[in-house]
């Protein structure tokens, strides 16, 4: 398993640093699995230095503050209007209300991003499996519903 810090500049992006975004990659059965932990402000541009955003298998959002989730709006545009055409859905896991939060940020009605994102809710104690990766959401103290995301590879 490899962890790449795409951005960690805090509550807003800096001139040379994106807000929260971590790329996790793991090899299994002849392919590379890729997940993102958060996609905060400024992260989508920086992510492209490390991988093609179209190769992401799932996105996990720890909480719904802008510095952890708002580049999902840009990722929506990339997926919807990609020059090679629609690429299908990518699962996006996050706290309750994630779909509404991101759709409102882009001024879309409920369900307006459904062709690009399969929004799913994180549940404490319910790990999610993506290829060889297991992602366990652990509730943390924060002003809003928030999770630490423990990632393990093959147990």
C-alpha atoms as a printed R data frame, in Angstrom:
    type eleno elety resid chain resno       x      y       z
1   ATOM     1    CA   UNK     A     1   0.000  0.000   0.000
2   ATOM     2    CA   UNK     A     2   1.299  3.453  -0.906
3   ATOM     3    CA   UNK     A     3   0.107  6.765   0.555
4   ATOM     4    CA   UNK     A     4   0.623 10.017  -1.357
5   ATOM     5    CA   UNK     A     5  -0.132 13.291   0.379
6   ATOM     6    CA   UNK     A     6  -1.795 15.314  -2.364
7   ATOM     7    CA   UNK     A     7  -2.686 18.185  -0.034
8   ATOM     8    CA   UNK     A     8  -2.707 18.977   3.662
9   ATOM     9    CA   UNK     A     9  -2.517 22.761   3.899
10  ATOM    10    CA   UNK     A    10  -5.195 23.113   6.559
11  ATOM    11    CA   UNK     A    11  -8.436 25.020   6.331
12  ATOM    12    CA   UNK     A    12  -7.785 26.508   2.899
13  ATOM    13    CA   UNK     A    13  -5.372 25.824   0.022
14  ATOM    14    CA   UNK     A    14  -2.066 27.646  -0.120
15  ATOM    15    CA   UNK     A    15  -0.234 28.924  -3.208
16  ATOM    16    CA   UNK     A    16   1.624 25.635  -3.574
17  ATOM    17    CA   UNK     A    17  -0.479 23.290  -1.458
18  ATOM    18    CA   UNK     A    18  -3.988 21.910  -1.740
19  ATOM    19    CA   UNK     A    19  -6.316 21.353   1.183
20  ATOM    20    CA   UNK     A    20  -6.892 17.827   2.514
21  ATOM    21    CA   UNK     A    21  -6.461 14.989   0.015
22  ATOM    22    CA   UNK     A    22  -4.679 11.654   0.304
23  ATOM    23    CA   UNK     A    23  -4.200  9.103  -2.476
24  ATOM    24    CA   UNK     A    24  -3.963  5.457  -1.374
25  ATOM    25    CA   UNK     A    25  -2.838  2.864  -3.917
26  ATOM    26    CA   UNK     A    26  -2.527 -0.918  -3.587
27  ATOM    27    CA   UNK     A    27  -1.640 -3.666  -6.038
28  ATOM    28    CA   UNK     A    28  -3.851 -6.726  -6.288
29  ATOM    29    CA   UNK     A    29  -4.534 -9.306  -8.986
30  ATOM    30    CA   UNK     A    30  -2.504 -7.471 -11.605
31  ATOM    31    CA   UNK     A    31  -4.038 -4.040 -11.182
32  ATOM    32    CA   UNK     A    32  -3.603 -0.941  -9.076
33  ATOM    33    CA   UNK     A    33  -6.521  0.063  -6.864
34  ATOM    34    CA   UNK     A    34  -6.786  3.762  -6.010
35  ATOM    35    CA   UNK     A    35  -8.891  5.552  -3.436
36  ATOM    36    CA   UNK     A    36  -8.967  9.136  -2.251
37  ATOM    37    CA   UNK     A    37  -9.346 10.182   1.347
38  ATOM    38    CA   UNK     A    38 -10.911 13.645   1.088
39  ATOM    39    CA   UNK     A    39 -10.889 15.943  -1.936
40  ATOM    40    CA   UNK     A    40 -10.562 19.418  -0.457
41  ATOM    41    CA   UNK     A    41 -10.160 22.800  -2.093
42  ATOM    42    CA   UNK     A    42  -7.362 22.865  -4.665
43  ATOM    43    CA   UNK     A    43  -6.780 19.097  -4.538
44  ATOM    44    CA   UNK     A    44  -8.099 18.094  -7.963
45  ATOM    45    CA   UNK     A    45  -5.378 20.001  -9.795
46  ATOM    46    CA   UNK     A    46  -2.627 18.660  -7.542
47  ATOM    47    CA   UNK     A    47  -3.970 15.094  -7.819
48  ATOM    48    CA   UNK     A    48  -3.219 15.102 -11.551
49  ATOM    49    CA   UNK     A    49   0.522 15.246 -10.753
50  ATOM    50    CA   UNK     A    50   0.215 11.749  -9.249
51  ATOM    51    CA   UNK     A    51  -2.492  9.918 -11.197
52  ATOM    52    CA   UNK     A    52  -5.233 10.298 -13.761
53  ATOM    53    CA   UNK     A    53  -8.377 11.190 -11.765
54  ATOM    54    CA   UNK     A    54 -10.317  8.791 -14.003
55  ATOM    55    CA   UNK     A    55  -8.451  5.863 -12.390
56  ATOM    56    CA   UNK     A    56  -9.892  6.487  -8.912
57  ATOM    57    CA   UNK     A    57 -11.961  3.533  -7.657
58  ATOM    58    CA   UNK     A    58 -13.677  5.341  -4.760
59  ATOM    59    CA   UNK     A    59 -13.624  8.601  -2.800
60  ATOM    60    CA   UNK     A    60 -14.009  8.786   0.981
61  ATOM    61    CA   UNK     A    61 -14.918 12.122   2.566
62  ATOM    62    CA   UNK     A    62 -14.157 12.443   6.279
63  ATOM    63    CA   UNK     A    63 -16.556 15.348   6.853
64  ATOM    64    CA   UNK     A    64 -18.386 18.055   4.934
65  ATOM    65    CA   UNK     A    65 -16.253 21.126   5.581
66  ATOM    66    CA   UNK     A    66 -15.074 22.736   2.322
67  ATOM    67    CA   UNK     A    67 -11.390 21.978   2.902
68  ATOM    68    CA   UNK     A    68 -12.242 18.261   2.825
69  ATOM    69    CA   UNK     A    69 -14.879 17.935   0.096
70  ATOM    70    CA   UNK     A    70 -15.454 20.863  -2.258
71  ATOM    71    CA   UNK     A    71 -13.208 19.746  -5.109
72  ATOM    72    CA   UNK     A    72 -15.839 17.056  -5.674
73  ATOM    73    CA   UNK     A    73 -17.532 19.817  -7.716
74  ATOM    74    CA   UNK     A    74 -14.577 20.011 -10.096
75  ATOM    75    CA   UNK     A    75 -14.309 16.220 -10.154
76  ATOM    76    CA   UNK     A    76 -17.976 16.101 -11.187
77  ATOM    77    CA   UNK     A    77 -17.209 18.389 -14.158
78  ATOM    78    CA   UNK     A    78 -14.170 16.284 -15.128
79  ATOM    79    CA   UNK     A    79 -16.246 13.088 -15.103
80  ATOM    80    CA   UNK     A    80 -19.361 14.541 -16.762
81  ATOM    81    CA   UNK     A    81 -17.658 16.427 -19.587
82  ATOM    82    CA   UNK     A    82 -14.537 14.328 -20.125
83  ATOM    83    CA   UNK     A    83 -13.338 14.529 -23.762
84  ATOM    84    CA   UNK     A    84 -13.485 10.724 -24.014
85  ATOM    85    CA   UNK     A    85 -17.114 10.664 -22.885
86  ATOM    86    CA   UNK     A    86 -18.946  9.564 -19.780
87  ATOM    87    CA   UNK     A    87 -16.913  7.145 -17.690
88  ATOM    88    CA   UNK     A    88 -19.600  5.784 -15.372
89  ATOM    89    CA   UNK     A    89 -20.121  6.304 -11.662
90  ATOM    90    CA   UNK     A    90 -17.516  6.401  -8.938
91  ATOM    91    CA   UNK     A    91 -18.630  5.597  -5.370
92  ATOM    92    CA   UNK     A    92 -18.332  8.548  -2.977
93  ATOM    93    CA   UNK     A    93 -18.599  7.671   0.720
94  ATOM    94    CA   UNK     A    94 -19.228 10.348   3.317
95  ATOM    95    CA   UNK     A    95 -21.326 11.541   6.242
96  ATOM    96    CA   UNK     A    96 -25.103 11.859   6.076
97  ATOM    97    CA   UNK     A    97 -26.091 14.634   3.674
98  ATOM    98    CA   UNK     A    98 -23.046 14.401   1.419
99  ATOM    99    CA   UNK     A    99 -25.049 14.270  -1.820
100 ATOM   100    CA   UNK     A   100 -27.100 17.337  -0.955
101 ATOM   101    CA   UNK     A   101 -24.074 19.300   0.218
102 ATOM   102    CA   UNK     A   102 -22.108 18.767  -2.986
103 ATOM   103    CA   UNK     A   103 -25.095 19.147  -5.325
104 ATOM   104    CA   UNK     A   104 -26.040 22.455  -3.646
105 ATOM   105    CA   UNK     A   105 -22.439 23.658  -3.958
106 ATOM   106    CA   UNK     A   106 -22.697 23.143  -7.726
107 ATOM   107    CA   UNK     A   107 -26.291 24.484  -7.835
108 ATOM   108    CA   UNK     A   108 -27.839 21.186  -8.919
109 ATOM   109    CA   UNK     A   109 -31.134 19.668  -7.764
110 ATOM   110    CA   UNK     A   110 -31.192 16.519  -5.630
111 ATOM   111    CA   UNK     A   111 -29.859 13.620  -7.691
112 ATOM   112    CA   UNK     A   112 -28.153 15.989 -10.140
113 ATOM   113    CA   UNK     A   113 -24.809 14.205  -9.850
114 ATOM   114    CA   UNK     A   114 -26.176 10.654  -9.890
115 ATOM   115    CA   UNK     A   115 -24.711  9.726 -13.276
116 ATOM   116    CA   UNK     A   116 -21.181 10.535 -12.073
117 ATOM   117    CA   UNK     A   117 -21.267  9.792  -8.327
118 ATOM   118    CA   UNK     A   118 -22.828  6.969  -6.353
119 ATOM   119    CA   UNK     A   119 -23.136  8.741  -2.997
120 ATOM   120    CA   UNK     A   120 -23.084  6.382  -0.006
121 ATOM   121    CA   UNK     A   121 -23.123  7.051   3.720
122 ATOM   122    CA   UNK     A   122 -20.349  6.060   6.064
123 ATOM   123    CA   UNK     A   123 -21.436  4.196   9.169
124 ATOM   124    CA   UNK     A   124 -19.284  3.885  12.265
125 ATOM   125    CA   UNK     A   125 -17.991  0.358  12.676
126 ATOM   126    CA   UNK     A   126 -18.985 -0.660   9.133
127 ATOM   127    CA   UNK     A   127 -15.822 -1.053   7.026
128 ATOM   128    CA   UNK     A   128 -15.989 -0.631   3.264
129 ATOM   129    CA   UNK     A   129 -13.982 -2.898   0.967
130 ATOM   130    CA   UNK     A   130 -12.513 -1.578  -2.287
131 ATOM   131    CA   UNK     A   131 -10.376 -4.237  -3.963
132 ATOM   132    CA   UNK     A   132  -7.724 -5.280  -1.410
133 ATOM   133    CA   UNK     A   133  -8.355 -2.204   0.776
134 ATOM   134    CA   UNK     A   134 -10.588 -2.035   3.816
135 ATOM   135    CA   UNK     A   135 -11.627  1.428   4.996
136 ATOM   136    CA   UNK     A   136 -13.032  1.635   8.528
137 ATOM   137    CA   UNK     A   137 -14.835  4.862   9.502
138 ATOM   138    CA   UNK     A   138 -14.181  5.841  13.114
139 ATOM   139    CA   UNK     A   139 -16.207  8.726  14.602
140 ATOM   140    CA   UNK     A   140 -14.084 11.671  15.777
141 ATOM   141    CA   UNK     A   141 -14.885 14.780  17.819
142 ATOM   142    CA   UNK     A   142 -15.565 17.692  15.454
143 ATOM   143    CA   UNK     A   143 -18.282 20.358  15.159
144 ATOM   144    CA   UNK     A   144 -19.945 18.294  12.402
145 ATOM   145    CA   UNK     A   145 -20.337 14.556  11.769
146 ATOM   146    CA   UNK     A   146 -16.766 13.434  11.044
147 ATOM   147    CA   UNK     A   147 -14.743 10.252  10.708
148 ATOM   148    CA   UNK     A   148 -11.174  9.144  10.906
149 ATOM   149    CA   UNK     A   149 -10.589  6.671   8.090
150 ATOM   150    CA   UNK     A   150  -8.442  3.651   8.953
151 ATOM   151    CA   UNK     A   151  -7.169  1.946   5.815
152 ATOM   152    CA   UNK     A   152  -5.780 -1.562   5.828
153 ATOM   153    CA   UNK     A   153  -4.470 -3.721   2.992
154 ATOM   154    CA   UNK     A   154  -5.225 -7.456   2.928
155 ATOM   155    CA   UNK     A   155  -6.061 -7.450   6.626
